[in-house]
């Protein structure tokens, strides 16, 4: 059974760094072709793809966020970590981690975590 | 980055009607295009991947077509549970992935 779950703070102050952890089970990020992505959705708005990390540790980031975003993994713990620096109220959103196998689309999503950026 | 433009923004239809949703990419994504359905308070659900392949458990009334820059999601014979927001998503290897802005299918 594949599951993913995001954890981290619900409230972050402007200019701080947001760190979220995605803990997953039921698959391995060492499997060839496997990927985990971070996606966010501001309240009432569309999905926004943030970045991904691949089984071979390759990382691709959204062009608009690449100067502030870092994604890393710890395969021994089955975790993927997102770090977003210098946050602003516009970064307020529900953040999702999701699994993407070698073929197909995003087939499993975490439940999401609502992060509010406010002073 | 590749920009995905979905149209229309809102589609007002009655149950039993046919819905046709469009997704246009700013450059070719081959067939690396997926469609998701999202209902209020829920996570997105994969409907179609690789432009035309139905995901596991998705009813046959959902179909996808297209390649390159123009894609279509068709829902034949809308059921009450199909009223939701639909997003397209491209997963070309490079540039970075992206989502469309969504099409809301609402009850007329």
mmCIF file of N, CA and C in Angstrom, chain B residues 6-90:
data_model
loop_
_atom_site.group_PDB
_atom_site.id
_atom_site.type_symbol
_atom_site.label_atom_id
_atom_site.label_comp_id
_atom_site.label_asym_id
_atom_site.label_seq_id
_atom_site.Cartn_x
_atom_site.Cartn_y
_atom_site.Cartn_z
ATOM 1 N N UNK B 6 -5.552 26.172 -20.334
ATOM 2 C CA UNK B 6 -6.775 25.375 -20.386
ATOM 3 C C UNK B 6 -7.962 26.257 -20.758
ATOM 4 N N UNK B 7 -8.846 25.685 -21.550
ATOM 5 C CA UNK B 7 -10.076 26.389 -21.915
ATOM 6 C C UNK B 7 -11.228 25.412 -22.044
ATOM 7 N N UNK B 8 -12.452 25.894 -21.729
ATOM 8 C CA UNK B 8 -12.720 27.203 -21.118
ATOM 9 C C UNK B 8 -12.359 27.179 -19.647
ATOM 10 N N UNK B 9 -12.449 28.324 -18.991
ATOM 11 C CA UNK B 9 -12.191 28.362 -17.549
ATOM 12 C C UNK B 9 -13.316 27.662 -16.790
ATOM 13 N N UNK B 10 -14.527 27.842 -17.277
ATOM 14 C CA UNK B 10 -15.700 27.211 -16.661
ATOM 15 C C UNK B 10 -16.580 26.642 -17.759
ATOM 16 N N UNK B 11 -17.096 25.469 -17.508
ATOM 17 C CA UNK B 11 -17.991 24.794 -18.448
ATOM 18 C C UNK B 11 -19.279 24.462 -17.686
ATOM 19 N N UNK B 12 -20.388 25.016 -18.147
ATOM 20 C CA UNK B 12 -21.671 24.775 -17.488
ATOM 21 C C UNK B 12 -22.487 23.790 -18.320
ATOM 22 N N UNK B 13 -22.709 22.622 -17.764
ATOM 23 C CA UNK B 13 -23.388 21.558 -18.492
ATOM 24 C C UNK B 13 -24.371 20.837 -17.586
ATOM 25 N N UNK B 14 -25.242 20.054 -18.201
ATOM 26 C CA UNK B 14 -26.217 19.257 -17.450
ATOM 27 C C UNK B 14 -25.771 17.804 -17.419
ATOM 28 N N UNK B 15 -26.165 17.068 -16.392
ATOM 29 C CA UNK B 15 -25.872 15.623 -16.389
ATOM 30 C C UNK B 15 -26.367 14.972 -17.669
ATOM 31 N N UNK B 16 -25.555 14.061 -18.186
ATOM 32 C CA UNK B 16 -25.888 13.388 -19.437
ATOM 33 C C UNK B 16 -25.268 14.034 -20.663
ATOM 34 N N UNK B 17 -24.835 15.275 -20.529
ATOM 35 C CA UNK B 17 -24.199 15.960 -21.659
ATOM 36 C C UNK B 17 -22.731 15.559 -21.778
ATOM 37 N N UNK B 18 -22.134 16.006 -22.871
ATOM 38 C CA UNK B 18 -20.737 15.710 -23.165
ATOM 39 C C UNK B 18 -19.891 16.930 -22.840
ATOM 40 N N UNK B 19 -18.770 16.716 -22.148
ATOM 41 C CA UNK B 19 -17.856 17.803 -21.809
ATOM 42 C C UNK B 19 -16.579 17.660 -22.632
ATOM 43 N N UNK B 20 -16.143 18.769 -23.210
ATOM 44 C CA UNK B 20 -14.900 18.778 -23.979
ATOM 45 C C UNK B 20 -14.004 19.859 -23.413
ATOM 46 N N UNK B 21 -12.871 19.447 -22.832
ATOM 47 C CA UNK B 21 -11.930 20.356 -22.194
ATOM 48 C C UNK B 21 -10.654 20.381 -23.020
ATOM 49 N N UNK B 22 -10.084 21.573 -23.137
ATOM 50 C CA UNK B 22 -8.892 21.755 -23.963
ATOM 51 C C UNK B 22 -7.698 22.148 -23.106
ATOM 52 N N UNK B 23 -6.539 21.697 -23.524
ATOM 53 C CA UNK B 23 -5.270 22.067 -22.892
ATOM 54 C C UNK B 23 -4.268 22.302 -24.010
ATOM 55 N N UNK B 24 -3.718 23.496 -24.056
ATOM 56 C CA UNK B 24 -2.749 23.836 -25.107
ATOM 57 C C UNK B 24 -1.416 24.166 -24.476
ATOM 58 N N UNK B 25 -0.342 23.558 -24.980
ATOM 59 C CA UNK B 25 1.008 23.778 -24.462
ATOM 60 C C UNK B 25 1.751 24.797 -25.302
ATOM 61 N N UNK B 26 2.594 25.584 -24.653
ATOM 62 C CA UNK B 26 3.337 26.637 -25.354
ATOM 63 C C UNK B 26 4.453 26.061 -26.232
ATOM 64 N N UNK B 27 4.821 24.818 -26.006
ATOM 65 C CA UNK B 27 5.727 24.097 -26.882
ATOM 66 C C UNK B 27 5.429 22.610 -26.748
ATOM 67 N N UNK B 28 5.944 21.834 -27.670
ATOM 68 C CA UNK B 28 5.565 20.426 -27.703
ATOM 69 C C UNK B 28 5.951 19.681 -26.424
ATOM 70 N N UNK B 29 5.020 18.870 -25.956
ATOM 71 C CA UNK B 29 5.282 17.973 -24.830
ATOM 72 C C UNK B 29 5.123 16.517 -25.272
ATOM 73 N N UNK B 30 5.162 16.294 -26.599
ATOM 74 C CA UNK B 30 4.952 14.948 -27.139
ATOM 75 C C UNK B 30 3.609 14.424 -26.623
ATOM 76 N N UNK B 31 3.597 13.293 -25.950
ATOM 77 C CA UNK B 31 2.354 12.804 -25.337
ATOM 78 C C UNK B 31 2.492 12.730 -23.821
ATOM 79 N N UNK B 32 3.426 13.514 -23.256
ATOM 80 C CA UNK B 32 3.632 13.489 -21.810
ATOM 81 C C UNK B 32 2.662 14.430 -21.114
ATOM 82 N N UNK B 33 1.393 14.137 -21.278
ATOM 83 C CA UNK B 33 0.339 15.018 -20.777
ATOM 84 C C UNK B 33 -0.651 14.159 -19.983
ATOM 85 N N UNK B 34 -0.993 14.640 -18.793
ATOM 86 C CA UNK B 34 -1.935 13.921 -17.932
ATOM 87 C C UNK B 34 -3.075 14.852 -17.548
ATOM 88 N N UNK B 35 -4.168 14.256 -17.149
ATOM 89 C CA UNK B 35 -5.351 14.985 -16.679
ATOM 90 C C UNK B 35 -5.712 14.501 -15.280
ATOM 91 N N UNK B 36 -6.098 15.451 -14.436
ATOM 92 C CA UNK B 36 -6.486 15.159 -13.060
ATOM 93 C C UNK B 36 -7.841 15.795 -12.773
ATOM 94 N N UNK B 37 -8.563 15.158 -11.885
ATOM 95 C CA UNK B 37 -9.838 15.672 -11.397
ATOM 96 C C UNK B 37 -9.665 16.026 -9.925
ATOM 97 N N UNK B 38 -10.149 17.193 -9.536
ATOM 98 C CA UNK B 38 -10.093 17.562 -8.129
ATOM 99 C C UNK B 38 -11.457 18.054 -7.666
ATOM 100 N N UNK B 39 -11.949 17.449 -6.611
ATOM 101 C CA UNK B 39 -13.194 17.878 -5.976
ATOM 102 C C UNK B 39 -12.860 18.675 -4.727
ATOM 103 N N UNK B 40 -13.778 19.535 -4.270
ATOM 104 C CA UNK B 40 -13.506 20.367 -3.089
ATOM 105 C C UNK B 40 -13.050 19.547 -1.891
ATOM 106 N N UNK B 41 -11.946 19.987 -1.283
ATOM 107 C CA UNK B 41 -11.445 19.332 -0.081
ATOM 108 C C UNK B 41 -10.731 18.020 -0.335
ATOM 109 N N UNK B 42 -10.530 17.661 -1.607
ATOM 110 C CA UNK B 42 -9.877 16.390 -1.927
ATOM 111 C C UNK B 42 -8.578 16.620 -2.682
ATOM 112 N N UNK B 43 -7.734 15.599 -2.668
ATOM 113 C CA UNK B 43 -6.524 15.660 -3.478
ATOM 114 C C UNK B 43 -6.876 15.320 -4.924
ATOM 115 N N UNK B 44 -6.061 15.779 -5.856
ATOM 116 C CA UNK B 44 -6.333 15.447 -7.265
ATOM 117 C C UNK B 44 -6.275 13.941 -7.512
ATOM 118 N N UNK B 45 -7.039 13.510 -8.492
ATOM 119 C CA UNK B 45 -7.071 12.098 -8.891
ATOM 120 C C UNK B 45 -6.650 11.985 -10.342
ATOM 121 N N UNK B 46 -5.723 11.091 -10.606
ATOM 122 C CA UNK B 46 -5.245 10.865 -11.965
ATOM 123 C C UNK B 46 -6.338 10.200 -12.800
ATOM 124 N N UNK B 47 -6.645 10.822 -13.942
ATOM 125 C CA UNK B 47 -7.635 10.261 -14.857
ATOM 126 C C UNK B 47 -6.970 9.653 -16.095
ATOM 127 N N UNK B 48 -6.133 10.460 -16.733
ATOM 128 C CA UNK B 48 -5.520 10.115 -18.016
ATOM 129 C C UNK B 48 -4.026 10.405 -17.936
ATOM 130 N N UNK B 49 -3.197 9.531 -18.452
ATOM 131 C CA UNK B 49 -1.771 9.802 -18.569
ATOM 132 C C UNK B 49 -1.310 9.473 -19.978
ATOM 133 N N UNK B 50 -0.145 9.995 -20.318
ATOM 134 C CA UNK B 50 0.378 9.819 -21.674
ATOM 135 C C UNK B 50 -0.677 10.186 -22.724
ATOM 136 N N UNK B 51 -1.400 11.239 -22.440
ATOM 137 C CA UNK B 51 -2.383 11.872 -23.329
ATOM 138 C C UNK B 51 -3.676 11.086 -23.521
ATOM 139 N N UNK B 52 -3.600 9.769 -23.554
ATOM 140 C CA UNK B 52 -4.803 9.016 -23.923
ATOM 141 C C UNK B 52 -5.031 7.735 -23.133
ATOM 142 N N UNK B 53 -4.177 7.453 -22.167
ATOM 143 C CA UNK B 53 -4.309 6.198 -21.424
ATOM 144 C C UNK B 53 -5.082 6.430 -20.125
ATOM 145 N N UNK B 54 -6.147 5.667 -19.939
ATOM 146 C CA UNK B 54 -6.915 5.802 -18.713
ATOM 147 C C UNK B 54 -6.188 5.175 -17.547
ATOM 148 N N UNK B 55 -6.193 5.882 -16.418
ATOM 149 C CA UNK B 55 -5.580 5.327 -15.220
ATOM 150 C C UNK B 55 -6.460 4.211 -14.654
ATOM 151 N N UNK B 56 -5.882 3.459 -13.757
ATOM 152 C CA UNK B 56 -6.581 2.326 -13.162
ATOM 153 C C UNK B 56 -7.880 2.762 -12.500
ATOM 154 N N UNK B 57 -8.965 2.094 -12.855
ATOM 155 C CA UNK B 57 -10.240 2.347 -12.214
ATOM 156 C C UNK B 57 -11.030 3.518 -12.764
ATOM 157 N N UNK B 58 -10.523 4.173 -13.781
ATOM 158 C CA UNK B 58 -11.219 5.338 -14.344
ATOM 159 C C UNK B 58 -12.261 4.859 -15.359
ATOM 160 N N UNK B 59 -13.502 5.338 -15.235
ATOM 161 C CA UNK B 59 -14.559 4.884 -16.151
ATOM 162 C C UNK B 59 -14.275 5.237 -17.603
ATOM 163 N N UNK B 60 -14.846 4.439 -18.482
ATOM 164 C CA UNK B 60 -14.604 4.593 -19.920
ATOM 165 C C UNK B 60 -15.187 5.886 -20.485
ATOM 166 N N UNK B 61 -16.057 6.569 -19.737
ATOM 167 C CA UNK B 61 -16.608 7.834 -20.246
ATOM 168 C C UNK B 61 -15.561 8.943 -20.277
ATOM 169 N N UNK B 62 -14.429 8.730 -19.615
ATOM 170 C CA UNK B 62 -13.314 9.677 -19.670
ATOM 171 C C UNK B 62 -12.353 9.229 -20.776
ATOM 172 N N UNK B 63 -12.049 10.150 -21.688
ATOM 173 C CA UNK B 63 -11.084 9.821 -22.724
ATOM 174 C C UNK B 63 -10.215 11.037 -23.014
ATOM 175 N N UNK B 64 -8.980 10.762 -23.410
ATOM 176 C CA UNK B 64 -8.045 11.826 -23.735
ATOM 177 C C UNK B 64 -7.480 11.637 -25.122
ATOM 178 N N UNK B 65 -7.129 12.750 -25.738
ATOM 179 C CA UNK B 65 -6.532 12.688 -27.073
ATOM 180 C C UNK B 65 -5.566 13.843 -27.244
ATOM 181 N N UNK B 66 -4.767 13.750 -28.301
ATOM 182 C CA UNK B 66 -3.860 14.835 -28.641
ATOM 183 C C UNK B 66 -2.405 14.436 -28.551
ATOM 184 N N UNK B 67 -1.573 15.305 -29.086
ATOM 185 C CA UNK B 67 -0.123 15.146 -29.012
ATOM 186 C C UNK B 67 0.508 16.470 -29.407
ATOM 187 N N UNK B 68 1.749 16.649 -29.026
ATOM 188 C CA UNK B 68 2.439 17.883 -29.363
ATOM 189 C C UNK B 68 2.019 19.029 -28.464
ATOM 190 N N UNK B 69 1.144 19.893 -28.973
ATOM 191 C CA UNK B 69 0.736 21.063 -28.196
ATOM 192 C C UNK B 69 -0.764 21.135 -27.906
ATOM 193 N N UNK B 70 -1.566 20.302 -28.514
ATOM 194 C CA UNK B 70 -3.021 20.388 -28.345
ATOM 195 C C UNK B 70 -3.608 19.083 -27.829
ATOM 196 N N UNK B 71 -4.332 19.205 -26.713
ATOM 197 C CA UNK B 71 -4.865 18.034 -26.035
ATOM 198 C C UNK B 71 -6.314 18.274 -25.636
ATOM 199 N N UNK B 72 -7.057 17.189 -25.565
ATOM 200 C CA UNK B 72 -8.470 17.269 -25.208
ATOM 201 C C UNK B 72 -8.820 16.170 -24.222
ATOM 202 N N UNK B 73 -9.598 16.553 -23.215
ATOM 203 C CA UNK B 73 -10.214 15.584 -22.310
ATOM 204 C C UNK B 73 -11.710 15.612 -22.604
ATOM 205 N N UNK B 74 -12.268 14.462 -22.882
ATOM 206 C CA UNK B 74 -13.692 14.362 -23.167
ATOM 207 C C UNK B 74 -14.353 13.498 -22.105
ATOM 208 N N UNK B 75 -15.443 14.019 -21.572
ATOM 209 C CA UNK B 75 -16.260 13.241 -20.636
ATOM 210 C C UNK B 75 -17.607 13.061 -21.316
ATOM 211 N N UNK B 76 -17.872 11.866 -21.745
ATOM 212 C CA UNK B 76 -19.145 11.611 -22.408
ATOM 213 C C UNK B 76 -20.187 11.306 -21.344
ATOM 214 N N UNK B 77 -21.389 11.787 -21.537
ATOM 215 C CA UNK B 77 -22.479 11.437 -20.627
ATOM 216 C C UNK B 77 -22.139 11.759 -19.167
ATOM 217 N N UNK B 78 -22.036 13.067 -18.853
ATOM 218 C CA UNK B 78 -21.649 13.520 -17.519
ATOM 219 C C UNK B 78 -22.518 12.912 -16.418
ATOM 220 N N UNK B 79 -21.824 12.396 -15.410
ATOM 221 C CA UNK B 79 -22.500 11.890 -14.215
ATOM 222 C C UNK B 79 -22.440 12.965 -13.124
ATOM 223 N N UNK B 80 -23.332 12.932 -12.147
ATOM 224 C CA UNK B 80 -23.313 13.967 -11.090
ATOM 225 C C UNK B 80 -21.967 14.075 -10.389
ATOM 226 N N UNK B 81 -21.256 12.967 -10.256
ATOM 227 C CA UNK B 81 -19.965 13.001 -9.552
ATOM 228 C C UNK B 81 -18.827 13.569 -10.399
ATOM 229 N N UNK B 82 -19.096 13.884 -11.664
ATOM 230 C CA UNK B 82 -18.051 14.404 -12.549
ATOM 231 C C UNK B 82 -17.895 15.919 -12.453
ATOM 232 N N UNK B 83 -18.788 16.573 -11.737
ATOM 233 C CA UNK B 83 -18.699 18.030 -11.630
ATOM 234 C C UNK B 83 -17.588 18.363 -10.631
ATOM 235 N N UNK B 84 -16.540 18.983 -11.158
ATOM 236 C CA UNK B 84 -15.291 19.159 -10.418
ATOM 237 C C UNK B 84 -14.392 20.083 -11.222
ATOM 238 N N UNK B 85 -13.158 20.264 -10.727
ATOM 239 C CA UNK B 85 -12.155 21.019 -11.477
ATOM 240 C C UNK B 85 -11.173 20.026 -12.095
ATOM 241 N N UNK B 86 -10.799 20.294 -13.334
ATOM 242 C CA UNK B 86 -9.899 19.414 -14.073
ATOM 243 C C UNK B 86 -8.626 20.168 -14.446
ATOM 244 N N UNK B 87 -7.492 19.519 -14.194
ATOM 245 C CA UNK B 87 -6.192 20.115 -14.502
ATOM 246 C C UNK B 87 -5.436 19.228 -15.490
ATOM 247 N N UNK B 88 -4.745 19.882 -16.415
ATOM 248 C CA UNK B 88 -3.786 19.140 -17.227
ATOM 249 C C UNK B 88 -2.383 19.383 -16.657
ATOM 250 N N UNK B 89 -1.484 18.466 -16.956
ATOM 251 C CA UNK B 89 -0.135 18.491 -16.391
ATOM 252 C C UNK B 89 0.826 17.887 -17.396
ATOM 253 N N UNK B 90 1.913 18.599 -17.669
ATOM 254 C CA UNK B 90 2.895 18.050 -18.591
ATOM 255 C C UNK B 90 4.131 17.588 -17.830
#
